[in-house]
Amino acid sequence: VLLDEVRQRYGVQPQYLAAFWAIESNFGRATGGFSVLEALATLAYDPRRADFFRRELLTALRIIDDGHIAPERMSGSWAGAMGQLQFLPSVFDRYGVDGDGDGRIDIWNSLPDVFHSAANFLSESGWRGDQRWGREVVLPADFDYRQSGTGVRKPLSEWRDMGVRTLDGNPIPVVAGMEASVVLPAGASGPAFLGYGNFRATMAYNPSTFYALTVGHLADRFAGGAAIQHMPENEQALSVAEVRELQELLNARGFDSGTPDGRVGRMTRAAIRAYQDNAGLPMDGYASGQLLAALRSSN
């Protein structure tokens, strides 16, 4: 009944709210045992992001002053994310909703507040209740992998005309006005997905494509959907140290990945694509173990 009520008000389907809740706090069981005030005060002292966390700390203090939660009960993660939704104070301040009408917004203990706040966040981020998040697809053999990634958005009709198909081999369904990006979480050898507008709405909370794919796929499973069909075999993500080595090797060969930091960002993906283009490989921009081995062997 609660999730139906939330859907009527915000247009967010129950399975997505359940997936969001599950991923953020294991259905409310893992909300973090740190004092949010202590965590934010500590991070505000760190010069790397002092201004950001100082603002979060001041917002947390205002949340307490407004009577939403007692200081000793304001618990969360080591980075100050709070409650069953793991909202930062600024996100709480902007999207929190008093769903049970008791005059307080309690994302630690009140499920109406939790689900109204989550749905309000998604709705304000562009969620469309008449659309799904995306789908797993099959790419044509001659697909240009430079067209993959969230930086490329095309109407569904264009992807269909390029040969993108559903898992059963049919042309993808086309809805007028809908756009999508091809997302390859494990590169050209792994599964391919079309991410729609709701995929991007999820990324407004956490900009990771892996996060958005996890929310979407888990929601599909809650609704009776199938498992991912084209999972890669024996795929292992590179460690931070391995990514840093990969960046150093790319830089040494003239493919600028920026300052090696162990994180695969926009510059690193661009450098990988440039290297792949030079080596005649599919330009998926994916930091794989195979790519690292190739760079090591040519060192």
mmCIF file of C-alpha atoms in Angstrom:
data_model
loop_
_atom_site.group_PDB
_atom_site.id
_atom_site.type_symbol
_atom_site.label_atom_id
_atom_site.label_comp_id
_atom_site.label_asym_id
_atom_site.label_seq_id
_atom_site.Cartn_x
_atom_site.Cartn_y
_atom_site.Cartn_z
ATOM 1 C CA VAL A 1 0.000 0.000 0.000
ATOM 2 C CA LEU A 2 2.797 2.441 0.902
ATOM 3 C CA LEU A 3 4.704 1.838 -2.338
ATOM 4 C CA ASP A 4 1.504 2.180 -4.377
ATOM 5 C CA GLU A 5 0.799 5.481 -2.641
ATOM 6 C CA VAL A 6 4.313 6.679 -3.412
ATOM 7 C CA ARG A 7 3.960 5.594 -7.041
ATOM 8 C CA GLN A 8 0.732 7.550 -7.410
ATOM 9 C CA ARG A 9 2.365 10.699 -6.060
ATOM 10 C CA TYR A 10 5.797 10.564 -7.724
ATOM 11 C CA GLY A 11 5.450 8.111 -10.601
ATOM 12 C CA VAL A 12 8.305 5.864 -9.449
ATOM 13 C CA GLN A 13 7.612 2.149 -9.785
ATOM 14 C CA PRO A 14 7.869 0.076 -6.562
ATOM 15 C CA GLN A 15 10.558 -2.299 -7.840
ATOM 16 C CA TYR A 16 12.971 0.611 -8.394
ATOM 17 C CA LEU A 17 12.360 1.994 -4.925
ATOM 18 C CA ALA A 18 12.999 -1.463 -3.467
ATOM 19 C CA ALA A 19 16.210 -1.796 -5.490
ATOM 20 C CA PHE A 20 17.434 1.640 -4.440
ATOM 21 C CA TRP A 21 16.695 0.812 -0.789
ATOM 22 C CA ALA A 22 18.366 -2.610 -1.021
ATOM 23 C CA ILE A 23 21.577 -1.284 -2.542
ATOM 24 C CA GLU A 24 21.909 1.715 -0.256
ATOM 25 C CA SER A 25 21.332 -0.044 3.082
ATOM 26 C CA ASN A 26 20.404 -3.720 2.569
ATOM 27 C CA PHE A 27 16.719 -2.930 3.177
ATOM 28 C CA GLY A 28 17.564 -0.662 6.105
ATOM 29 C CA ARG A 29 19.805 -3.146 7.908
ATOM 30 C CA ALA A 30 23.156 -1.460 7.179
ATOM 31 C CA THR A 31 22.948 2.282 7.686
ATOM 32 C CA GLY A 32 26.426 2.833 9.087
ATOM 33 C CA GLY A 33 27.564 3.171 12.664
ATOM 34 C CA PHE A 34 29.488 6.429 12.475
ATOM 35 C CA SER A 35 28.424 9.717 13.992
ATOM 36 C CA VAL A 36 27.596 11.877 10.968
ATOM 37 C CA LEU A 37 28.738 15.009 12.795
ATOM 38 C CA GLU A 38 32.079 13.473 13.742
ATOM 39 C CA ALA A 39 32.611 12.052 10.250
ATOM 40 C CA LEU A 40 31.865 15.345 8.520
ATOM 41 C CA ALA A 41 33.958 17.359 10.984
ATOM 42 C CA THR A 42 36.898 15.035 10.322
ATOM 43 C CA LEU A 43 36.507 15.274 6.547
ATOM 44 C CA ALA A 44 36.102 19.048 6.732
ATOM 45 C CA TYR A 45 39.572 19.150 8.285
ATOM 46 C CA ASP A 46 41.039 17.305 5.261
ATOM 47 C CA PRO A 47 42.170 20.008 2.796
ATOM 48 C CA ARG A 48 41.363 17.902 -0.282
ATOM 49 C CA ARG A 49 37.573 18.540 -0.055
ATOM 50 C CA ALA A 50 37.332 20.746 3.011
ATOM 51 C CA ASP A 51 34.851 23.246 1.572
ATOM 52 C CA PHE A 52 32.453 20.523 0.412
ATOM 53 C CA PHE A 53 32.366 18.697 3.732
ATOM 54 C CA ARG A 54 32.210 21.937 5.713
ATOM 55 C CA ARG A 55 29.000 22.787 3.860
ATOM 56 C CA GLU A 56 27.667 19.290 4.556
ATOM 57 C CA LEU A 57 28.506 19.666 8.246
ATOM 58 C CA LEU A 58 26.666 22.986 8.495
ATOM 59 C CA THR A 59 23.661 21.463 6.730
ATOM 60 C CA ALA A 60 23.693 18.509 9.153
ATOM 61 C CA LEU A 61 23.648 20.927 12.068
ATOM 62 C CA ARG A 62 20.663 22.721 10.553
ATOM 63 C CA ILE A 63 18.844 19.379 10.153
ATOM 64 C CA ILE A 64 19.346 18.803 13.882
ATOM 65 C CA ASP A 65 18.233 22.346 14.708
ATOM 66 C CA ASP A 66 15.055 21.769 12.690
ATOM 67 C CA GLY A 67 14.214 18.835 14.934
ATOM 68 C CA HIS A 68 14.386 16.009 12.400
ATOM 69 C CA ILE A 69 16.844 13.857 14.362
ATOM 70 C CA ALA A 70 18.749 14.048 17.654
ATOM 71 C CA PRO A 71 22.530 14.503 17.330
ATOM 72 C CA GLU A 72 23.324 11.166 18.951
ATOM 73 C CA ARG A 73 20.960 9.358 16.549
ATOM 74 C CA MET A 74 22.324 10.969 13.387
ATOM 75 C CA SER A 75 24.334 7.949 12.288
ATOM 76 C CA GLY A 76 25.707 7.109 8.881
ATOM 77 C CA SER A 77 28.759 6.121 6.877
ATOM 78 C CA TRP A 78 32.349 7.265 7.312
ATOM 79 C CA ALA A 79 31.689 9.883 4.590
ATOM 80 C CA GLY A 80 28.563 11.329 6.203
ATOM 81 C CA ALA A 81 25.892 9.539 4.156
ATOM 82 C CA MET A 82 22.865 9.081 6.390
ATOM 83 C CA GLY A 83 20.093 6.644 7.145
ATOM 84 C CA GLN A 84 18.399 3.968 5.077
ATOM 85 C CA LEU A 85 18.893 6.011 1.900
ATOM 86 C CA GLN A 86 22.475 7.041 2.602
ATOM 87 C CA PHE A 87 21.631 10.642 1.733
ATOM 88 C CA LEU A 88 24.263 13.275 2.341
ATOM 89 C CA PRO A 89 22.872 16.163 4.409
ATOM 90 C CA SER A 90 22.568 18.374 1.310
ATOM 91 C CA VAL A 91 20.540 15.669 -0.472
ATOM 92 C CA PHE A 92 18.361 15.244 2.619
ATOM 93 C CA ASP A 93 17.856 19.002 2.720
ATOM 94 C CA ARG A 94 16.807 19.156 -0.925
ATOM 95 C CA TYR A 95 14.808 15.950 -1.386
ATOM 96 C CA GLY A 96 13.742 14.757 2.073
ATOM 97 C CA VAL A 97 9.984 14.357 2.547
ATOM 98 C CA ASP A 98 7.877 13.922 5.681
ATOM 99 C CA GLY A 99 5.951 10.932 4.368
ATOM 100 C CA ASP A 100 4.137 10.016 7.584
ATOM 101 C CA GLY A 101 3.063 13.563 8.443
ATOM 102 C CA ASP A 102 4.600 13.714 11.924
ATOM 103 C CA GLY A 103 6.419 16.987 11.273
ATOM 104 C CA ARG A 104 9.871 15.406 10.965
ATOM 105 C CA ILE A 105 11.826 13.818 8.116
ATOM 106 C CA ASP A 106 13.237 10.593 9.525
ATOM 107 C CA ILE A 107 15.121 8.548 6.916
ATOM 108 C CA TRP A 108 16.584 6.433 9.721
ATOM 109 C CA ASN A 109 13.390 4.874 11.102
ATOM 110 C CA SER A 110 10.276 5.886 9.134
ATOM 111 C CA LEU A 111 9.583 3.849 5.983
ATOM 112 C CA PRO A 112 7.076 6.414 4.667
ATOM 113 C CA ASP A 113 9.784 9.068 4.956
ATOM 114 C CA VAL A 114 12.340 6.729 3.353
ATOM 115 C CA PHE A 115 10.239 5.895 0.301
ATOM 116 C CA HIS A 116 8.724 9.337 -0.208
ATOM 117 C CA SER A 117 12.211 10.864 -0.025
ATOM 118 C CA ALA A 118 13.716 8.309 -2.444
ATOM 119 C CA ALA A 119 10.874 8.765 -4.918
ATOM 120 C CA ASN A 120 11.065 12.547 -4.635
ATOM 121 C CA PHE A 121 14.769 12.419 -5.409
ATOM 122 C CA LEU A 122 14.252 10.229 -8.492
ATOM 123 C CA SER A 123 11.269 12.259 -9.694
ATOM 124 C CA GLU A 124 13.118 15.563 -9.339
ATOM 125 C CA SER A 125 16.067 14.005 -11.196
ATOM 126 C CA GLY A 126 13.927 13.334 -14.258
ATOM 127 C CA TRP A 127 12.418 9.897 -13.582
ATOM 128 C CA ARG A 128 9.600 8.842 -15.909
ATOM 129 C CA GLY A 129 7.085 6.454 -14.427
ATOM 130 C CA ASP A 130 5.924 5.245 -17.833
ATOM 131 C CA GLN A 131 9.388 4.039 -18.854
ATOM 132 C CA ARG A 132 11.826 1.378 -17.751
ATOM 133 C CA TRP A 133 15.483 2.066 -16.932
ATOM 134 C CA GLY A 134 16.898 0.327 -20.007
ATOM 135 C CA ARG A 135 17.520 -3.193 -21.242
ATOM 136 C CA GLU A 136 20.217 -5.672 -22.183
ATOM 137 C CA VAL A 137 20.696 -5.749 -25.951
ATOM 138 C CA VAL A 138 22.724 -7.424 -28.685
ATOM 139 C CA LEU A 139 25.015 -5.227 -30.759
ATOM 140 C CA PRO A 140 25.693 -5.847 -34.461
ATOM 141 C CA ALA A 141 28.996 -7.453 -35.418
ATOM 142 C CA ASP A 142 30.185 -4.229 -37.059
ATOM 143 C CA PHE A 143 29.214 -1.957 -34.177
ATOM 144 C CA ASP A 144 31.382 1.145 -33.861
ATOM 145 C CA TYR A 145 32.439 1.069 -30.223
ATOM 146 C CA ARG A 146 33.227 4.763 -30.338
ATOM 147 C CA GLN A 147 29.447 5.155 -30.109
ATOM 148 C CA SER A 148 29.342 3.546 -26.666
ATOM 149 C CA GLY A 149 29.348 5.349 -23.325
ATOM 150 C CA THR A 150 27.033 7.796 -21.605
ATOM 151 C CA GLY A 151 28.593 10.674 -23.538
ATOM 152 C CA VAL A 152 26.739 9.486 -26.660
ATOM 153 C CA ARG A 153 22.953 9.728 -26.705
ATOM 154 C CA LYS A 154 20.802 8.774 -29.689
ATOM 155 C CA PRO A 155 17.088 8.279 -30.357
ATOM 156 C CA LEU A 156 15.999 4.654 -30.112
ATOM 157 C CA SER A 157 15.182 4.719 -33.810
ATOM 158 C CA GLU A 158 18.841 5.408 -34.637
ATOM 159 C CA TRP A 159 20.065 2.524 -32.491
ATOM 160 C CA ARG A 160 17.512 0.271 -34.169
ATOM 161 C CA ASP A 161 18.663 1.368 -37.623
ATOM 162 C CA MET A 162 22.268 0.637 -36.582
ATOM 163 C CA GLY A 163 21.280 -2.973 -35.901
ATOM 164 C CA VAL A 164 20.915 -2.980 -32.117
ATOM 165 C CA ARG A 165 18.495 -5.774 -31.188
ATOM 166 C CA THR A 166 16.773 -7.288 -28.191
ATOM 167 C CA LEU A 167 18.118 -10.499 -26.672
ATOM 168 C CA ASP A 168 15.720 -12.580 -28.750
ATOM 169 C CA GLY A 169 17.013 -11.016 -31.965
ATOM 170 C CA ASN A 170 14.146 -8.642 -32.701
ATOM 171 C CA PRO A 171 14.608 -4.938 -33.450
ATOM 172 C CA ILE A 172 14.505 -2.878 -30.270
ATOM 173 C CA PRO A 173 11.128 -1.287 -29.534
ATOM 174 C CA VAL A 174 11.034 2.392 -30.375
ATOM 175 C CA VAL A 175 9.204 5.041 -28.358
ATOM 176 C CA ALA A 176 9.035 8.497 -29.888
ATOM 177 C CA GLY A 177 11.191 11.009 -28.078
ATOM 178 C CA MET A 178 13.175 8.448 -26.079
ATOM 179 C CA GLU A 179 16.949 8.514 -26.249
ATOM 180 C CA ALA A 180 19.489 6.025 -24.964
ATOM 181 C CA SER A 181 23.190 5.337 -24.568
ATOM 182 C CA VAL A 182 24.990 2.061 -25.154
ATOM 183 C CA VAL A 183 26.662 1.016 -21.905
ATOM 184 C CA LEU A 184 29.389 -1.641 -21.849
ATOM 185 C CA PRO A 185 30.323 -2.349 -18.217
ATOM 186 C CA ALA A 186 32.819 -5.070 -19.187
ATOM 187 C CA GLY A 187 33.914 -3.778 -22.579
ATOM 188 C CA ALA A 188 33.224 -5.230 -26.011
ATOM 189 C CA SER A 189 33.388 -8.834 -24.784
ATOM 190 C CA GLY A 190 30.777 -8.368 -22.058
ATOM 191 C CA PRO A 191 27.058 -7.588 -21.958
ATOM 192 C CA ALA A 192 25.672 -4.524 -23.711
ATOM 193 C CA PHE A 193 22.850 -2.361 -22.403
ATOM 194 C CA LEU A 194 20.769 0.538 -23.599
ATOM 195 C CA GLY A 195 20.416 3.054 -20.790
ATOM 196 C CA TYR A 196 17.308 5.258 -21.071
ATOM 197 C CA GLY A 197 16.400 8.492 -19.310
ATOM 198 C CA ASN A 198 15.665 6.696 -16.042
ATOM 199 C CA PHE A 199 19.180 5.264 -16.141
ATOM 200 C CA ARG A 200 20.482 8.833 -16.158
ATOM 201 C CA ALA A 201 18.101 9.811 -13.374
ATOM 202 C CA THR A 202 19.633 7.086 -11.210
ATOM 203 C CA MET A 203 23.118 8.360 -12.056
ATOM 204 C CA ALA A 204 22.119 11.770 -10.705
ATOM 205 C CA TYR A 205 22.436 10.224 -7.255
ATOM 206 C CA ASN A 206 25.518 8.143 -7.953
ATOM 207 C CA PRO A 207 27.330 8.887 -11.233
ATOM 208 C CA SER A 208 28.650 5.336 -11.576
ATOM 209 C CA THR A 209 27.298 3.363 -14.541
ATOM 210 C CA PHE A 210 27.798 0.200 -12.482
ATOM 211 C CA TYR A 211 25.549 1.641 -9.768
ATOM 212 C CA ALA A 212 22.803 2.565 -12.228
ATOM 213 C CA LEU A 213 23.004 -0.825 -13.936
ATOM 214 C CA THR A 214 22.767 -2.557 -10.566
ATOM 215 C CA VAL A 215 19.674 -0.583 -9.559
ATOM 216 C CA GLY A 216 18.007 -1.228 -12.905
ATOM 217 C CA HIS A 217 18.826 -4.918 -13.121
ATOM 218 C CA LEU A 218 17.874 -5.604 -9.510
ATOM 219 C CA ALA A 219 14.541 -3.857 -10.122
ATOM 220 C CA ASP A 220 14.003 -6.092 -13.155
ATOM 221 C CA ARG A 221 14.724 -9.184 -11.062
ATOM 222 C CA PHE A 222 12.274 -8.030 -8.392
ATOM 223 C CA ALA A 223 9.669 -7.782 -11.169
ATOM 224 C CA GLY A 224 10.422 -11.292 -12.441
ATOM 225 C CA GLY A 225 12.984 -10.431 -15.107
ATOM 226 C CA ALA A 226 15.770 -12.733 -16.248
ATOM 227 C CA ALA A 227 19.433 -12.712 -15.286
ATOM 228 C CA ILE A 228 21.980 -10.900 -17.444
ATOM 229 C CA GLN A 229 22.504 -13.131 -20.475
ATOM 230 C CA HIS A 230 25.995 -12.275 -21.703
ATOM 231 C CA MET A 231 28.145 -12.132 -18.621
ATOM 232 C CA PRO A 232 31.908 -12.305 -19.338
ATOM 233 C CA GLU A 233 33.817 -15.356 -18.146
ATOM 234 C CA ASN A 234 36.531 -15.017 -15.504
ATOM 235 C CA GLU A 235 36.425 -11.234 -15.658
ATOM 236 C CA GLN A 236 38.193 -9.497 -12.780
ATOM 237 C CA ALA A 237 38.253 -5.769 -12.219
ATOM 238 C CA LEU A 238 41.652 -4.129 -12.081
ATOM 239 C CA SER A 239 42.864 -3.028 -8.671
ATOM 240 C CA VAL A 240 43.657 0.608 -7.942
ATOM 241 C CA ALA A 241 47.366 -0.175 -8.289
ATOM 242 C CA GLU A 242 46.799 -1.914 -11.627
ATOM 243 C CA VAL A 243 44.764 1.000 -12.981
ATOM 244 C CA ARG A 244 47.539 3.360 -11.916
ATOM 245 C CA GLU A 245 50.073 1.180 -13.751
ATOM 246 C CA LEU A 246 47.824 1.149 -16.815
ATOM 247 C CA GLN A 247 47.665 4.943 -16.760
ATOM 248 C CA GLU A 248 51.435 5.206 -16.417
ATOM 249 C CA LEU A 249 51.964 2.860 -19.374
ATOM 250 C CA LEU A 250 49.468 4.777 -21.519
ATOM 251 C CA ASN A 251 51.142 8.077 -20.663
ATOM 252 C CA ALA A 252 54.563 6.640 -21.472
ATOM 253 C CA ARG A 253 53.300 5.745 -24.954
ATOM 254 C CA GLY A 254 51.899 9.205 -25.611
ATOM 255 C CA PHE A 255 48.273 8.451 -24.785
ATOM 256 C CA ASP A 256 47.426 11.084 -22.190
ATOM 257 C CA SER A 257 45.385 9.616 -19.332
ATOM 258 C CA GLY A 258 46.135 12.488 -16.957
ATOM 259 C CA THR A 259 47.861 12.151 -13.614
ATOM 260 C CA PRO A 260 47.860 8.439 -12.640
ATOM 261 C CA ASP A 261 45.425 8.086 -9.745
ATOM 262 C CA GLY A 262 44.094 4.539 -10.035
ATOM 263 C CA ARG A 263 40.653 5.677 -11.172
ATOM 264 C CA VAL A 264 39.152 5.119 -14.604
ATOM 265 C CA GLY A 265 37.682 8.478 -15.568
ATOM 266 C CA ARG A 266 36.983 10.347 -18.763
ATOM 267 C CA MET A 267 40.637 11.014 -19.644
ATOM 268 C CA THR A 268 41.669 7.417 -19.012
ATOM 269 C CA ARG A 269 38.863 6.053 -21.180
ATOM 270 C CA ALA A 270 39.801 8.501 -23.954
ATOM 271 C CA ALA A 271 43.447 7.418 -23.723
ATOM 272 C CA ILE A 272 42.421 3.759 -23.890
ATOM 273 C CA ARG A 273 40.302 4.414 -26.977
ATOM 274 C CA ALA A 274 43.210 6.210 -28.643
ATOM 275 C CA TYR A 275 45.513 3.292 -27.868
ATOM 276 C CA GLN A 276 42.931 0.788 -29.117
ATOM 277 C CA ASP A 277 42.493 2.774 -32.324
ATOM 278 C CA ASN A 278 46.247 2.766 -32.849
ATOM 279 C CA ALA A 279 46.455 -0.979 -32.186
ATOM 280 C CA GLY A 280 43.455 -1.897 -34.349
ATOM 281 C CA LEU A 281 41.363 -3.070 -31.366
ATOM 282 C CA PRO A 282 37.664 -2.478 -30.634
ATOM 283 C CA MET A 283 37.496 1.050 -29.229
ATOM 284 C CA ASP A 284 35.396 0.304 -26.159
ATOM 285 C CA GLY A 285 37.544 2.355 -23.736
ATOM 286 C CA TYR A 286 37.507 -0.497 -21.237
ATOM 287 C CA ALA A 287 40.341 -0.926 -18.721
ATOM 288 C CA SER A 288 40.732 -4.701 -18.805
ATOM 289 C CA GLY A 289 43.366 -7.116 -17.575
ATOM 290 C CA GLN A 290 43.983 -8.076 -21.182
ATOM 291 C CA LEU A 291 44.711 -4.462 -22.079
ATOM 292 C CA LEU A 292 47.120 -4.095 -19.164
ATOM 293 C CA ALA A 293 48.914 -7.295 -20.199
ATOM 294 C CA ALA A 294 49.268 -6.007 -23.769
ATOM 295 C CA LEU A 295 50.758 -2.735 -22.561
ATOM 296 C CA ARG A 296 53.155 -4.573 -20.252
ATOM 297 C CA SER A 297 54.340 -6.883 -23.012
ATOM 298 C CA SER A 298 55.084 -3.972 -25.326
ATOM 299 C CA ASN A 299 56.980 -2.087 -22.630
#
